[in-house]
Short mmCIF file of C-alpha atoms in Angstrom, two decimals:
data_model
loop_
_atom_site.label_atom_id
_atom_site.label_comp_id
_atom_site.label_asym_id
_atom_site.label_seq_id
_atom_site.Cartn_x
_atom_site.Cartn_y
_atom_site.Cartn_z
CA UNK A 1 23.73 102.35 122.02
CA UNK A 2 22.95 104.88 124.70
CA UNK A 3 23.04 108.68 124.28
CA UNK A 4 25.89 110.75 126.17
CA UNK A 5 24.15 112.31 129.02
CA UNK A 6 24.60 116.05 129.37
CA UNK A 7 27.28 117.48 131.68
CA UNK A 8 25.89 118.48 135.05
CA UNK A 9 26.29 121.97 135.59
CA UNK A 10 25.14 125.08 137.81
CA UNK A 11 23.01 127.32 135.82
CA UNK A 12 24.24 131.14 135.45
CA UNK A 13 23.37 132.96 138.66
CA UNK A 14 21.74 136.00 136.83
CA UNK A 15 19.10 133.97 135.74
CA UNK A 16 18.02 132.27 138.72
CA UNK A 17 17.95 135.99 140.49
CA UNK A 18 16.13 137.78 137.60
CA UNK A 19 13.49 134.70 137.90
CA UNK A 20 13.24 135.33 141.51
CA UNK A 21 12.80 138.80 141.36
CA UNK A 22 9.98 138.42 138.56
CA UNK A 23 8.36 135.89 141.10
CA UNK A 24 8.69 138.64 144.11
CA UNK A 25 7.25 141.39 141.67
CA UNK A 26 4.06 139.00 141.06
CA UNK A 27 3.88 138.50 144.77
CA UNK A 28 4.03 142.09 145.83
CA UNK A 29 1.06 142.71 143.02
CA UNK A 30 -1.55 140.88 145.01
CA UNK A 31 -2.86 139.82 148.61
CA UNK A 32 -5.08 136.72 147.37
CA UNK A 33 -3.76 133.90 150.02
CA UNK A 34 -3.92 131.25 146.96
CA UNK A 35 -1.89 132.99 144.75
CA UNK A 36 0.67 133.63 147.44
CA UNK A 37 0.63 130.57 148.63
CA UNK A 38 1.19 129.04 145.38
CA UNK A 39 4.35 131.62 144.81
CA UNK A 40 5.66 129.82 147.97
CA UNK A 41 5.15 126.71 146.97
CA UNK A 42 6.79 127.18 143.53
CA UNK A 43 10.23 128.28 145.00
CA UNK A 44 9.92 125.12 147.35
CA UNK A 45 9.67 123.30 144.42
CA UNK A 46 12.35 124.52 142.24
CA UNK A 47 14.71 124.67 144.98
CA UNK A 48 13.91 120.98 145.90
CA UNK A 49 14.86 120.22 142.30
CA UNK A 50 17.77 122.31 141.42
CA UNK A 51 19.52 123.85 144.58
CA UNK A 52 23.15 123.49 144.45
CA UNK A 53 24.07 120.36 147.05
CA UNK A 54 27.41 122.09 147.77
CA UNK A 55 25.99 124.73 149.37
CA UNK A 56 23.98 125.58 152.63
CA UNK A 57 20.05 125.98 152.05
CA UNK A 58 18.76 128.96 153.11
CA UNK A 59 15.30 128.89 152.14
CA UNK A 60 14.08 127.21 155.35
CA UNK A 61 15.41 130.17 157.45
CA UNK A 62 13.25 132.49 155.00
CA UNK A 63 9.99 130.53 155.42
CA UNK A 64 10.64 130.68 159.35
CA UNK A 65 11.20 134.30 159.12
CA UNK A 66 8.02 134.88 157.04
CA UNK A 67 5.88 132.61 159.23
CA UNK A 68 7.09 134.85 162.09
CA UNK A 69 6.06 137.95 160.24
CA UNK A 70 2.78 136.30 159.87
CA UNK A 71 2.10 135.67 163.46
CA UNK A 72 3.40 138.62 164.84
CA UNK A 73 1.33 140.97 162.30
CA UNK A 74 -1.85 138.72 163.28
CA UNK A 75 -1.20 139.00 166.97
CA UNK A 76 -0.32 142.77 166.96
CA UNK A 77 -3.52 143.22 165.13
CA UNK A 78 -5.58 141.47 167.73
CA UNK A 79 -3.89 143.63 170.65
CA UNK A 80 -3.89 147.24 168.72
CA UNK A 81 -6.02 146.95 165.71
CA UNK A 82 -5.41 148.03 162.22
CA UNK A 83 -8.53 150.46 161.46
CA UNK A 84 -10.58 147.76 159.66
CA UNK A 85 -14.18 147.63 160.63
CA UNK A 86 -15.86 144.47 160.39
CA UNK A 87 -18.92 142.46 161.43
CA UNK A 88 -17.71 139.32 162.64
CA UNK A 89 -16.32 139.71 166.22
CA UNK A 90 -14.06 136.82 166.96
CA UNK A 91 -13.32 137.67 170.41
CA UNK A 92 -13.28 140.48 172.69
CA UNK A 93 -10.26 141.55 174.46
CA UNK A 94 -9.99 143.62 178.14
CA UNK A 95 -9.59 147.30 176.79
CA UNK A 96 -7.08 149.64 178.19
CA UNK A 97 -8.51 153.10 178.60
CA UNK A 98 -6.11 155.98 176.57
CA UNK A 99 -6.40 159.57 176.88
CA UNK A 100 -8.49 161.88 174.54
CA UNK A 101 -5.37 162.95 172.55
CA UNK A 102 -4.73 158.97 171.39
CA UNK A 103 -8.77 158.47 170.58
CA UNK A 104 -7.30 156.51 167.13
CA UNK A 105 -5.15 153.93 169.33
CA UNK A 106 -6.68 151.31 170.99
CA UNK A 107 -4.98 148.60 172.90
CA UNK A 108 -7.47 145.32 173.57
CA UNK A 109 -11.07 145.85 172.39
CA UNK A 110 -13.17 144.04 169.93
CA UNK A 111 -11.35 141.67 167.44
CA UNK A 112 -12.98 141.26 164.21
CA UNK A 113 -12.34 138.37 161.29
CA UNK A 114 -12.09 141.20 158.60
CA UNK A 115 -9.18 142.54 160.41
CA UNK A 116 -7.28 139.41 160.98
CA UNK A 117 -7.88 138.49 157.61
CA UNK A 118 -6.34 141.74 156.27
CA UNK A 119 -3.44 141.48 158.50
CA UNK A 120 -2.81 137.76 157.57
CA UNK A 121 -2.83 138.41 153.81
CA UNK A 122 -0.99 141.47 153.85
CA UNK A 123 1.65 139.70 155.91
CA UNK A 124 1.43 136.38 153.68
CA UNK A 125 2.41 138.76 150.55
CA UNK A 126 5.76 139.63 152.47
CA UNK A 127 6.40 136.43 153.53
CA UNK A 128 6.12 135.08 149.99
CA UNK A 129 8.58 138.13 148.58
CA UNK A 130 10.69 136.53 151.55
CA UNK A 131 10.64 133.01 150.20
CA UNK A 132 11.35 134.32 146.38
CA UNK A 133 14.40 135.91 147.86
CA UNK A 134 15.15 132.80 149.83
CA UNK A 135 14.84 130.72 146.83
CA UNK A 136 17.16 132.84 144.48
CA UNK A 137 19.64 132.66 147.13
CA UNK A 138 19.41 129.03 147.77
CA UNK A 139 19.43 128.49 143.62
CA UNK A 140 22.71 130.75 143.20
CA UNK A 141 24.76 132.15 145.57
CA UNK A 142 25.51 135.97 146.07
CA UNK A 143 29.10 135.15 145.76
CA UNK A 144 28.51 133.45 142.21
CA UNK A 145 26.45 136.57 141.55
CA UNK A 146 29.28 139.09 142.35
CA UNK A 147 31.41 137.94 139.61
CA UNK A 148 29.12 139.60 137.05
CA UNK A 149 28.60 143.11 138.92
CA UNK A 150 30.11 146.04 137.01
CA UNK A 151 33.10 147.07 138.36
CA UNK A 152 31.90 150.12 139.53
CA UNK A 153 29.27 148.24 142.15
CA UNK A 154 31.97 145.37 142.81
CA UNK A 155 32.97 146.79 146.12
CA UNK A 156 29.10 147.62 147.32
CA UNK A 157 28.23 144.29 146.40
CA UNK A 158 31.07 142.43 147.93
CA UNK A 159 29.47 144.22 151.25
CA UNK A 160 26.18 143.33 150.40
CA UNK A 161 27.15 139.44 149.83
CA UNK A 162 29.01 139.24 152.88
CA UNK A 163 25.67 140.72 154.86
CA UNK A 164 23.39 138.05 152.76
CA UNK A 165 25.42 135.27 153.61
CA UNK A 166 26.37 136.18 157.34
CA UNK A 167 22.85 135.45 158.75
CA UNK A 168 22.58 131.69 157.12
CA UNK A 169 25.87 130.86 158.53
CA UNK A 170 25.12 132.25 161.73
CA UNK A 171 22.16 129.58 161.75
CA UNK A 172 24.72 127.03 160.80
CA UNK A 173 27.00 127.81 163.44
CA UNK A 174 23.95 127.84 166.09
CA UNK A 175 22.96 124.42 165.15
CA UNK A 176 26.54 122.86 165.01
CA UNK A 177 27.33 124.30 168.59
CA UNK A 178 24.00 122.85 170.09
CA UNK A 179 24.57 119.72 168.27
CA UNK A 180 28.07 119.76 170.21
CA UNK A 181 26.73 120.52 173.43
CA UNK A 182 24.21 117.41 173.13
CA UNK A 183 26.87 115.03 172.50
CA UNK A 184 28.37 116.48 176.02
CA UNK A 185 25.16 115.65 177.65
CA UNK A 186 24.30 119.61 177.96
CA UNK A 187 20.85 119.69 176.21
CA UNK A 188 19.54 122.37 177.74
CA UNK A 189 16.37 125.09 176.96
CA UNK A 190 15.38 128.47 177.38
CA UNK A 191 16.87 131.78 177.61
CA UNK A 192 19.72 130.13 179.47
CA UNK A 193 20.73 128.18 176.66
CA UNK A 194 20.25 130.60 174.26
CA UNK A 195 22.77 132.97 176.25
CA UNK A 196 25.32 130.17 176.59
CA UNK A 197 24.92 129.72 172.67
CA UNK A 198 26.02 133.17 172.23
CA UNK A 199 29.65 133.27 172.81
CA UNK A 200 30.54 130.36 170.92
CA UNK A 201 28.53 131.21 167.68
CA UNK A 202 29.81 135.06 167.77
CA UNK A 203 33.26 133.96 168.38
CA UNK A 204 33.15 131.76 165.61
CA UNK A 205 31.77 134.57 163.37
CA UNK A 206 34.55 136.71 164.46
CA UNK A 207 37.14 134.18 163.37
CA UNK A 208 35.53 134.31 160.09
CA UNK A 209 35.33 137.66 159.32
CA UNK A 210 39.14 138.11 160.53
CA UNK A 211 40.09 135.13 157.93
CA UNK A 212 37.73 136.82 155.26
CA UNK A 213 39.32 140.08 155.89
CA UNK A 214 42.52 138.56 155.40
CA UNK A 215 41.69 136.76 152.35
CA UNK A 216 40.34 139.93 150.63
CA UNK A 217 43.50 142.37 151.73
CA UNK A 218 45.72 139.06 149.83
CA UNK A 219 43.60 139.62 146.76
CA UNK A 220 43.81 143.52 146.31
CA UNK A 221 40.59 144.57 147.87
CA UNK A 222 40.39 148.11 148.80
CA UNK A 223 43.03 149.24 146.44
CA UNK A 224 43.47 152.69 144.72
CA UNK A 225 41.82 152.89 141.49
CA UNK A 226 43.38 155.77 139.29
CA UNK A 227 41.32 157.92 137.30
CA UNK A 228 41.48 161.19 135.95
CA UNK A 229 38.89 164.44 137.40
CA UNK A 230 37.20 164.08 134.02
CA UNK A 231 36.37 160.67 134.27
CA UNK A 232 35.06 160.97 137.95
CA UNK A 233 33.10 164.12 137.41
CA UNK A 234 31.22 162.51 134.39
CA UNK A 235 30.46 159.39 136.45
CA UNK A 236 29.41 161.45 139.21
CA UNK A 237 27.34 163.83 137.17
CA UNK A 238 25.53 160.59 135.14
CA UNK A 239 24.64 159.17 138.58
CA UNK A 240 23.11 162.28 140.00
CA UNK A 241 21.23 162.73 136.96
CA UNK A 242 20.14 159.06 136.93
CA UNK A 243 19.02 158.93 140.82
CA UNK A 244 17.00 162.28 140.24
CA UNK A 245 15.34 160.60 137.01
CA UNK A 246 14.55 157.34 138.67
CA UNK A 247 12.75 158.87 141.76
CA UNK A 248 11.37 161.76 140.15
CA UNK A 249 9.58 158.83 137.40
CA UNK A 250 8.38 156.55 140.48
CA UNK A 251 6.98 159.76 142.13
CA UNK A 252 4.95 160.10 138.78
CA UNK A 253 4.01 156.52 138.70
CA UNK A 254 2.78 156.43 142.02
CA UNK A 255 0.83 159.79 142.04
CA UNK A 256 -1.09 160.31 138.87
CA UNK A 257 -1.68 164.10 139.77
CA UNK A 258 2.20 164.62 139.22
CA UNK A 259 2.04 164.13 135.83
CA UNK A 260 1.67 160.33 135.62
CA UNK A 261 1.82 159.73 131.80
CA UNK A 262 5.50 161.34 132.30
CA UNK A 263 6.64 159.04 134.81
CA UNK A 264 7.64 156.28 132.71
CA UNK A 265 9.78 158.18 130.49
CA UNK A 266 11.56 159.67 132.96
CA UNK A 267 12.17 156.53 135.13
CA UNK A 268 13.40 155.08 131.82
CA UNK A 269 15.56 157.61 131.47
CA UNK A 270 17.16 157.76 135.04
CA UNK A 271 17.89 154.20 134.48
CA UNK A 272 19.60 154.97 131.52
CA UNK A 273 21.61 157.61 132.88
CA UNK A 274 22.49 155.77 136.16
CA UNK A 275 23.79 152.65 133.73
CA UNK A 276 25.77 155.14 131.66
CA UNK A 277 27.70 156.29 135.05
CA UNK A 278 28.45 152.57 136.05
CA UNK A 279 29.72 152.30 132.48
CA UNK A 280 32.10 155.27 132.58
CA UNK A 281 33.19 154.12 136.36
CA UNK A 282 34.02 150.45 135.02
CA UNK A 283 36.05 151.81 132.26
CA UNK A 284 38.65 153.07 134.61
CA UNK A 285 38.59 149.74 137.05
CA UNK A 286 39.29 146.91 134.54
CA UNK A 287 38.37 143.32 135.87
CA UNK A 288 39.20 139.96 134.50
CA UNK A 289 37.23 137.12 134.59
CA UNK A 290 38.11 133.15 135.38
CA UNK A 291 36.18 130.56 133.75
CA UNK A 292 32.56 132.60 133.91
CA UNK A 293 29.62 130.71 133.19
CA UNK A 294 27.96 130.15 130.07
CA UNK A 295 24.62 131.69 129.28
CA UNK A 296 22.61 129.29 126.81
CA UNK A 297 18.78 128.75 125.93
CA UNK A 298 17.99 127.57 129.52
CA UNK A 299 19.18 130.83 131.27
CA UNK A 300 16.93 132.93 128.64
CA UNK A 301 13.84 130.79 129.24
CA UNK A 302 14.22 130.66 133.12
CA UNK A 303 14.36 134.71 132.98
CA UNK A 304 11.16 134.44 130.65
CA UNK A 305 8.96 132.37 132.84
CA UNK A 306 10.01 134.13 135.83
CA UNK A 307 8.90 137.54 133.90
CA UNK A 308 5.11 136.03 132.69
CA UNK A 309 3.82 136.06 136.34
CA UNK A 310 5.26 139.55 137.04
CA UNK A 311 3.71 140.81 133.74
CA UNK A 312 0.59 138.89 134.20
CA UNK A 313 -0.21 140.15 138.11
CA UNK A 314 1.00 144.09 137.32
CA UNK A 315 -1.67 144.18 134.43
CA UNK A 316 -4.11 142.32 136.59
CA UNK A 317 -3.73 144.68 139.70
CA UNK A 318 -3.71 147.90 137.18
CA UNK A 319 -7.16 146.54 135.89
CA UNK A 320 -8.54 145.45 138.85
CA UNK A 321 -9.13 141.88 138.24
CA UNK A 322 -11.51 140.33 140.40
CA UNK A 323 -9.68 138.15 143.35
CA UNK A 324 -6.20 140.17 142.97
CA UNK A 325 -7.01 141.94 146.13
CA UNK A 326 -9.96 140.11 147.78
CA UNK A 327 -12.09 141.35 150.27
CA UNK A 328 -11.75 140.66 153.84
CA UNK A 329 -14.62 137.96 154.18
CA UNK A 330 -15.19 134.40 155.61
CA UNK A 331 -15.22 132.76 152.26
CA UNK A 332 -12.46 131.56 149.94
CA UNK A 333 -11.74 134.25 147.36
CA UNK A 334 -11.97 134.41 143.68
CA UNK A 335 -8.91 133.00 141.89
CA UNK A 336 -8.05 134.33 138.71
CA UNK A 337 -7.48 131.32 136.38
CA UNK A 338 -4.92 133.34 134.40
CA UNK A 339 -3.04 134.35 137.27
CA UNK A 340 -2.59 130.82 138.66
CA UNK A 341 -1.37 129.48 135.15
CA UNK A 342 1.04 132.06 135.04
CA UNK A 343 2.25 131.28 138.36
CA UNK A 344 2.67 127.53 137.14
CA UNK A 345 4.63 128.28 134.57
CA UNK A 346 7.38 129.99 136.74
CA UNK A 347 7.75 126.31 138.20
CA UNK A 348 9.00 124.88 134.85
CA UNK A 349 12.84 125.69 135.27
CA UNK A 350 12.70 122.75 137.91
CA UNK A 351 12.42 120.24 134.95
CA UNK A 352 14.18 121.99 131.87
CA UNK A 353 17.12 123.62 133.51
CA UNK A 354 20.44 121.33 134.23
CA UNK A 355 21.07 119.58 137.29
CA UNK A 356 23.68 120.94 139.53
CA UNK A 357 26.70 118.68 140.36
CA UNK A 358 26.47 115.93 142.47
CA UNK A 359 28.21 116.03 145.83
CA UNK A 360 30.41 112.95 146.55
CA UNK A 361 29.19 111.21 149.92
#
């Protein structure tokens, strides 16, 4: 007798987004290309195994944007420089003479390997962060996450969700329009073809926007919420105090001369006050939920394994581990083994989390 298989389900969206934010935090604390490429590989692996097949995969678009960022940064560094002085000359470009008041800026001139490596490492960090956000977007649609936002942030969250889903949908529309033109025998390329694609893509986007606006209006979006003067003042005061506390705490953490010891407590206090303002605002705007997704042990473990690389890389950057911020030399930088293991731990959700539902062919 065979055991019954577990029912396929979608994991809680908050777990996937917290996992992605943990990986993004880890990527933001290092410029080691091996670690950053490993973070991108983990994102690709988890998305390929646990992506919801009923939705469009936005991760390739984020990867393309990251590759463009890296290429653009390297090209601009070769043309304009970045202040990094090196001994290994790659090539020498014709230099444009500039007046004395622009002596700190150069156009052309000597391009060194050290400056190019610095630009590539720094841009690769941004590409890895974009890959983490794209993976979270592919694993859990922002529309699903919107259901679990506090009522105070619901309208703001709706605007953010529409913005996040607009760009991937534009790519899908452009692909569909290009396929339709190809079927009609009009497979042109270049700027003229791009101009011909723009009108139908924008027309489709406008039609979708009007349909979304009508749908949201029929569901009561934009309605006035009844509230008392006391609750409004309490929510506003807590929000302002929390914002000031968060800004002061971040300033204290970034600048040790401004009281770095007090930075973390002030930051925590500001976050608590900001959270209290959300609770006060939510108390006057009640929202019901329909078929909310369960939070089980797989969601908890997913959040924890996403926090592991973030904690390890934060400690590593604070203590100055060798290889976390490598030097710009023409050799493979040192790779801290503990950081590699921490990033690999974040790939385990590809194996223990429930598989999403299958789409009928």
